PDB file of C-alpha atoms and ligand atoms in Angstrom:
ATOM      1  CA  UNK A   1      -0.020   0.097  -0.061  1.00 93.00           C
ATOM      2  CA  UNK A   2       1.243   3.579  -0.604  1.00 96.00           C
ATOM      3  CA  UNK A   3       0.004   6.511   1.226  1.00 97.00           C
ATOM      4  CA  UNK A   4       0.732   9.898  -0.290  1.00 98.00           C
ATOM      5  CA  UNK A   5       0.906  13.218   1.760  1.00 98.00           C
ATOM      6  CA  UNK A   6       0.225  16.238   0.041  1.00 98.00           C
ATOM      7  CA  UNK A   7      -0.103  20.109   1.256  1.00 98.00           C
ATOM      8  CA  UNK A   8       1.718  23.313   1.049  1.00 98.00           C
ATOM      9  CA  UNK A   9       5.342  23.870   1.873  1.00 96.00           C
ATOM     10  CA  UNK A  10       6.149  23.888   5.348  1.00 95.00           C
ATOM     11  CA  UNK A  11       3.102  21.689   6.255  1.00 97.00           C
ATOM     12  CA  UNK A  12       4.720  19.069   7.888  1.00 96.00           C
ATOM     13  CA  UNK A  13       4.869  16.460   4.976  1.00 98.00           C
ATOM     14  CA  UNK A  14       8.411  15.097   5.443  1.00 97.00           C
ATOM     15  CA  UNK A  15       8.289  14.759   9.452  1.00 97.00           C
ATOM     16  CA  UNK A  16       5.043  13.229   9.229  1.00 98.00           C
ATOM     17  CA  UNK A  17       5.504  10.591   6.713  1.00 98.00           C
ATOM     18  CA  UNK A  18       8.856   9.986   8.137  1.00 98.00           C
ATOM     19  CA  UNK A  19       7.094   9.561  11.641  1.00 98.00           C
ATOM     20  CA  UNK A  20       4.299   7.229   9.889  1.00 98.00           C
ATOM     21  CA  UNK A  21       6.640   5.031   7.948  1.00 98.00           C
ATOM     22  CA  UNK A  22       8.514   4.310  11.289  1.00 97.00           C
ATOM     23  CA  UNK A  23       5.662   3.881  13.197  1.00 96.00           C
ATOM     24  CA  UNK A  24       4.044   1.597  10.754  1.00 96.00           C
ATOM     25  CA  UNK A  25       7.210  -0.634   9.470  1.00 96.00           C
ATOM     26  CA  UNK A  26       6.630   1.326   5.730  1.00 96.00           C
ATOM     27  CA  UNK A  27       9.130   2.592   3.845  1.00 96.00           C
ATOM     28  CA  UNK A  28       9.891   6.248   3.708  1.00 97.00           C
ATOM     29  CA  UNK A  29      10.362   8.267   0.066  1.00 96.00           C
ATOM     30  CA  UNK A  30      10.467  11.920  -0.060  1.00 97.00           C
ATOM     31  CA  UNK A  31       9.577  12.883  -3.404  1.00 97.00           C
ATOM     32  CA  UNK A  32      11.997  15.842  -3.550  1.00 97.00           C
ATOM     33  CA  UNK A  33      14.922  13.713  -2.786  1.00 96.00           C
ATOM     34  CA  UNK A  34      14.022  11.347  -5.792  1.00 96.00           C
ATOM     35  CA  UNK A  35      13.871  14.168  -7.850  1.00 97.00           C
ATOM     36  CA  UNK A  36      17.821  15.431  -6.878  1.00 97.00           C
ATOM     37  CA  UNK A  37      18.706  11.872  -7.652  1.00 95.00           C
ATOM     38  CA  UNK A  38      17.427  11.473 -11.151  1.00 94.00           C
ATOM     39  CA  UNK A  39      18.730  15.071 -11.715  1.00 95.00           C
ATOM     40  CA  UNK A  40      22.064  14.173  -9.879  1.00 96.00           C
ATOM     41  CA  UNK A  41      21.757  17.257  -7.861  1.00 96.00           C
ATOM     42  CA  UNK A  42      22.260  17.818  -4.219  1.00 95.00           C
ATOM     43  CA  UNK A  43      19.019  20.093  -3.703  1.00 95.00           C
ATOM     44  CA  UNK A  44      16.023  21.009  -5.288  1.00 95.00           C
ATOM     45  CA  UNK A  45      17.253  24.625  -5.191  1.00 94.00           C
ATOM     46  CA  UNK A  46      19.869  23.723  -7.237  1.00 95.00           C
ATOM     47  CA  UNK A  47      17.752  22.438  -9.897  1.00 96.00           C
ATOM     48  CA  UNK A  48      15.733  25.243  -9.783  1.00 95.00           C
ATOM     49  CA  UNK A  49      18.799  27.284 -10.160  1.00 95.00           C
ATOM     50  CA  UNK A  50      20.315  25.649 -13.023  1.00 96.00           C
ATOM     51  CA  UNK A  51      17.269  23.703 -14.727  1.00 95.00           C
ATOM     52  CA  UNK A  52      14.763  26.203 -14.188  1.00 96.00           C
ATOM     53  CA  UNK A  53      11.124  25.162 -12.489  1.00 96.00           C
ATOM     54  CA  UNK A  54       9.638  23.693 -15.927  1.00 97.00           C
ATOM     55  CA  UNK A  55      12.555  21.092 -16.019  1.00 97.00           C
ATOM     56  CA  UNK A  56      11.959  20.469 -12.305  1.00 97.00           C
ATOM     57  CA  UNK A  57       8.317  19.785 -12.572  1.00 98.00           C
ATOM     58  CA  UNK A  58       9.273  17.304 -15.788  1.00 97.00           C
ATOM     59  CA  UNK A  59      11.462  15.340 -13.196  1.00 97.00           C
ATOM     60  CA  UNK A  60       8.967  15.319 -10.591  1.00 97.00           C
ATOM     61  CA  UNK A  61       6.435  13.672 -13.014  1.00 97.00           C
ATOM     62  CA  UNK A  62       8.972  11.007 -13.854  1.00 96.00           C
ATOM     63  CA  UNK A  63      10.072  10.880 -10.166  1.00 96.00           C
ATOM     64  CA  UNK A  64       5.704  10.011  -9.787  1.00 96.00           C
ATOM     65  CA  UNK A  65       5.755   7.378 -12.524  1.00 94.00           C
ATOM     66  CA  UNK A  66       9.077   5.703 -11.277  1.00 91.00           C
ATOM     67  CA  UNK A  67       8.178   5.608  -8.030  1.00 90.00           C
ATOM     68  CA  UNK A  68       8.541   1.963  -6.363  1.00 77.00           C
ATOM     69  CA  UNK A  69       5.428   1.348  -4.733  1.00 73.00           C
ATOM     70  CA  UNK A  70       5.973  -2.090  -4.136  1.00 79.00           C
ATOM     71  CA  UNK A  71       5.507  -3.327  -0.475  1.00 87.00           C
ATOM     72  CA  UNK A  72       4.348  -0.518   1.919  1.00 95.00           C
ATOM     73  CA  UNK A  73       5.261   3.131   1.387  1.00 97.00           C
ATOM     74  CA  UNK A  74       4.774   6.380   3.101  1.00 97.00           C
ATOM     75  CA  UNK A  75       5.756   9.284   0.171  1.00 98.00           C
ATOM     76  CA  UNK A  76       6.307  13.089   1.286  1.00 98.00           C
ATOM     77  CA  UNK A  77       5.224  14.757  -1.838  1.00 98.00           C
ATOM     78  CA  UNK A  78       6.915  18.229  -2.798  1.00 97.00           C
ATOM     79  CA  UNK A  79       4.071  21.082  -2.354  1.00 98.00           C
ATOM     80  CA  UNK A  80       3.445  21.565  -6.190  1.00 98.00           C
ATOM     81  CA  UNK A  81       3.355  18.318  -7.254  1.00 98.00           C
ATOM     82  CA  UNK A  82       0.148  17.362  -6.950  1.00 98.00           C
ATOM     83  CA  UNK A  83      -0.679  20.992  -8.973  1.00 98.00           C
ATOM     84  CA  UNK A  84       0.760  20.195 -12.281  1.00 97.00           C
ATOM     85  CA  UNK A  85      -0.850  18.325 -15.095  1.00 96.00           C
ATOM     86  CA  UNK A  86      -2.569  15.218 -13.942  1.00 97.00           C
ATOM     87  CA  UNK A  87      -0.283  14.383 -10.961  1.00 98.00           C
ATOM     88  CA  UNK A  88      -3.366  14.241  -8.535  1.00 98.00           C
ATOM     89  CA  UNK A  89      -4.956  12.031 -10.736  1.00 98.00           C
ATOM     90  CA  UNK A  90      -2.308   9.830 -11.154  1.00 97.00           C
ATOM     91  CA  UNK A  91      -1.349   9.727  -7.388  1.00 97.00           C
ATOM     92  CA  UNK A  92      -5.172   9.208  -6.419  1.00 97.00           C
ATOM     93  CA  UNK A  93      -4.469   5.753  -8.937  1.00 96.00           C
ATOM     94  CA  UNK A  94      -1.315   4.933  -7.274  1.00 95.00           C
ATOM     95  CA  UNK A  95      -2.235   5.122  -3.771  1.00 95.00           C
ATOM     96  CA  UNK A  96      -4.129   6.716  -0.861  1.00 97.00           C
ATOM     97  CA  UNK A  97      -3.882  10.712  -0.635  1.00 98.00           C
ATOM     98  CA  UNK A  98      -3.671  12.282   2.740  1.00 98.00           C
ATOM     99  CA  UNK A  99      -3.791  16.109   2.563  1.00 98.00           C
ATOM    100  CA  UNK A 100      -2.029  17.727   5.611  1.00 98.00           C
ATOM    101  CA  UNK A 101      -4.462  20.759   5.787  1.00 98.00           C
ATOM    102  CA  UNK A 102      -2.864  23.930   7.710  1.00 98.00           C
ATOM    103  CA  UNK A 103      -3.864  27.767   6.976  1.00 98.00           C
ATOM    104  CA  UNK A 104      -1.828  30.050   5.472  1.00 98.00           C
ATOM    105  CA  UNK A 105      -1.292  32.361   8.424  1.00 97.00           C
ATOM    106  CA  UNK A 106       0.035  29.224  10.069  1.00 97.00           C
ATOM    107  CA  UNK A 107       2.195  28.338   6.930  1.00 97.00           C
ATOM    108  CA  UNK A 108       3.503  31.504   6.644  1.00 96.00           C
ATOM    109  CA  UNK A 109       4.569  31.296  10.597  1.00 95.00           C
ATOM    110  CA  UNK A 110       6.300  27.990   9.991  1.00 94.00           C
ATOM    111  CA  UNK A 111       8.464  29.108   6.917  1.00 95.00           C
ATOM    112  CA  UNK A 112       9.500  32.090   8.130  1.00 91.00           C
ATOM    113  CA  UNK A 113      10.870  29.934  11.259  1.00 86.00           C
ATOM    114  CA  UNK A 114      12.060  26.956   9.304  1.00 73.00           C
ATOM    115  CA  UNK A 115      14.971  28.664   7.013  1.00 62.00           C
ATOM    116  CA  UNK A 116      15.328  25.439   4.635  1.00 66.00           C
ATOM    117  CA  UNK A 117      16.051  27.003   1.224  1.00 76.00           C
ATOM    118  CA  UNK A 118      13.076  26.474  -0.863  1.00 89.00           C
ATOM    119  CA  UNK A 119      13.514  28.375  -4.170  1.00 89.00           C
ATOM    120  CA  UNK A 120       9.816  29.408  -4.331  1.00 90.00           C
ATOM    121  CA  UNK A 121       9.925  31.774  -1.614  1.00 92.00           C
ATOM    122  CA  UNK A 122      13.590  32.566  -0.949  1.00 88.00           C
ATOM    123  CA  UNK A 123      14.630  36.380  -0.359  1.00 87.00           C
ATOM    124  CA  UNK A 124      10.737  37.347   0.506  1.00 90.00           C
ATOM    125  CA  UNK A 125      10.131  39.698   2.790  1.00 90.00           C
ATOM    126  CA  UNK A 126       7.975  38.539   6.301  1.00 91.00           C
ATOM    127  CA  UNK A 127       5.178  40.659   4.085  1.00 94.00           C
ATOM    128  CA  UNK A 128       5.427  39.240   0.894  1.00 94.00           C
ATOM    129  CA  UNK A 129       5.823  36.018   2.138  1.00 94.00           C
ATOM    130  CA  UNK A 130       2.484  36.319   3.885  1.00 96.00           C
ATOM    131  CA  UNK A 131       0.865  37.518   0.733  1.00 97.00           C
ATOM    132  CA  UNK A 132       2.619  34.927  -1.819  1.00 96.00           C
ATOM    133  CA  UNK A 133       1.725  32.025   0.663  1.00 97.00           C
ATOM    134  CA  UNK A 134      -2.091  33.326   0.937  1.00 98.00           C
ATOM    135  CA  UNK A 135      -2.263  33.364  -3.107  1.00 98.00           C
ATOM    136  CA  UNK A 136      -0.718  30.136  -3.827  1.00 98.00           C
ATOM    137  CA  UNK A 137      -2.762  28.277  -1.404  1.00 98.00           C
ATOM    138  CA  UNK A 138      -6.135  29.545  -2.880  1.00 98.00           C
ATOM    139  CA  UNK A 139      -4.916  28.311  -6.131  1.00 98.00           C
ATOM    140  CA  UNK A 140      -3.827  24.836  -4.969  1.00 98.00           C
ATOM    141  CA  UNK A 141      -6.189  24.351  -2.167  1.00 98.00           C
ATOM    142  CA  UNK A 142      -8.857  22.768  -4.610  1.00 98.00           C
ATOM    143  CA  UNK A 143      -6.395  20.686  -5.743  1.00 98.00           C
ATOM    144  CA  UNK A 144      -5.184  19.320  -2.452  1.00 98.00           C
ATOM    145  CA  UNK A 145      -8.773  18.976  -0.972  1.00 98.00           C
ATOM    146  CA  UNK A 146      -9.370  16.032  -3.585  1.00 98.00           C
ATOM    147  CA  UNK A 147      -7.188  13.765  -1.413  1.00 98.00           C
ATOM    148  CA  UNK A 148      -9.011  10.844   0.049  1.00 98.00           C
ATOM    149  CA  UNK A 149      -8.150  11.996   3.429  1.00 98.00           C
ATOM    150  CA  UNK A 150      -8.024  15.680   4.841  1.00 98.00           C
ATOM    151  CA  UNK A 151      -6.460  16.264   8.166  1.00 98.00           C
ATOM    152  CA  UNK A 152      -6.249  19.410   9.792  1.00 97.00           C
ATOM    153  CA  UNK A 153      -3.128  20.424  11.495  1.00 97.00           C
ATOM    154  CA  UNK A 154      -3.310  24.163  12.480  1.00 96.00           C
ATOM    155  CA  UNK A 155      -1.629  23.893  15.603  1.00 94.00           C
ATOM    156  CA  UNK A 156      -1.565  20.304  16.149  1.00 97.00           C
ATOM    157  CA  UNK A 157       1.692  18.496  17.282  1.00 97.00           C
ATOM    158  CA  UNK A 158       3.098  16.078  14.437  1.00 97.00           C
ATOM    159  CA  UNK A 159       2.845  13.015  16.787  1.00 97.00           C
ATOM    160  CA  UNK A 160      -0.953  13.616  17.051  1.00 98.00           C
ATOM    161  CA  UNK A 161      -1.341  14.067  13.417  1.00 98.00           C
ATOM    162  CA  UNK A 162       0.875  10.668  12.869  1.00 98.00           C
ATOM    163  CA  UNK A 163      -1.478   9.033  15.676  1.00 97.00           C
ATOM    164  CA  UNK A 164      -4.508  10.328  13.588  1.00 97.00           C
ATOM    165  CA  UNK A 165      -3.125   8.865  10.492  1.00 98.00           C
ATOM    166  CA  UNK A 166      -2.454   5.253  11.934  1.00 97.00           C
ATOM    167  CA  UNK A 167      -5.448   3.706  11.247  1.00 96.00           C
ATOM    168  CA  UNK A 168      -4.746   4.136   7.449  1.00 96.00           C
ATOM    169  CA  UNK A 169      -1.731   1.584   7.840  1.00 95.00           C
ATOM    170  CA  UNK A 170      -3.299  -0.847  10.204  1.00 90.00           C
ATOM    171  CA  UNK A 171      -5.958  -0.861   7.769  1.00 63.00           C
ATOM    172  CA  UNK A 172      -4.333  -3.797   5.175  1.00 57.00           C
ATOM    173  CA  UNK A 173      -5.685  -6.006   2.443  1.00 42.00           C
TER     174      UNK A 173
HETATM  175  C1  LIG B 201       7.492  23.270  -4.060  1.00 96.29           C
HETATM  176  C2  LIG B 201       8.001  22.804  -2.657  1.00 96.29           C
HETATM  177  C3  LIG B 201       9.092  21.804  -2.224  1.00 96.29           C
HETATM  178  C4  LIG B 201       9.514  21.844  -3.747  1.00 96.29           C
HETATM  179  C5  LIG B 201       9.466  22.505  -4.830  1.00 96.29           C
HETATM  180  C6  LIG B 201       8.636  23.379  -4.924  1.00 96.29           C
HETATM  181  C7  LIG B 201       6.261  23.981  -4.331  1.00 96.29           C
HETATM  182  O1  LIG B 201       8.575  20.731  -1.306  1.00 96.29           O
HETATM  183  O2  LIG B 201       9.260  20.402  -4.218  1.00 96.29           O
HETATM  184  O3  LIG B 201      10.537  23.733  -3.495  1.00 96.29           O
HETATM  185  O4  LIG B 201       5.969  24.228  -5.542  1.00 96.29           O
HETATM  186  O5  LIG B 201       5.368  24.243  -3.312  1.00 96.29           O
HETATM  187  P1  LIG B 201       8.191  21.029   0.036  1.00 96.29           P
HETATM  188  O6  LIG B 201       6.736  21.120  -0.046  1.00 96.29           O
HETATM  189  O7  LIG B 201       8.567  19.571   0.622  1.00 96.29           O
HETATM  190  O8  LIG B 201       9.012  22.354   0.866  1.00 96.29           O
END
């Protein structure tokens, strides 16, 4: 069984995916890391800088197609992954999709705090970041909302989100 976590940058997909996988004996896969491996680059930022976003999106799609969904896997997808082409349809065909929903305010606050280099938000002032998150979330949320499971994550610690999702990995066929 494959579980795909989708949601905006900063909503905690990687932490939740890693924790859920560990707790459930599933393999953990990070889609961004898969893309980096394919591109033979160290980071997403490097791919954006050297190859551009369009190429990144093509590689991202290929990574989705080539994901080994053998056995039990929890995949943390990139925030934009479901939002390009028919990627969301594809994710829904391949496994159980889970949207980690978080408000624009909470996302902005977390993205401000967690200073991982994300090419789409690098160099934005706090005001610009807030506006950017709000606008992009409005665009993307209808796609995220198609996920089979939606979990509200505002103000909820990752370990609680993980325990709320645990039933999914127990339901084996
Ligand atoms: C992106 C989100 C990133 C990464 C890339 C683009 C986006 O992943 O795929 O920087 O378009 O929202 P995270 O959601 O893991 O930060």
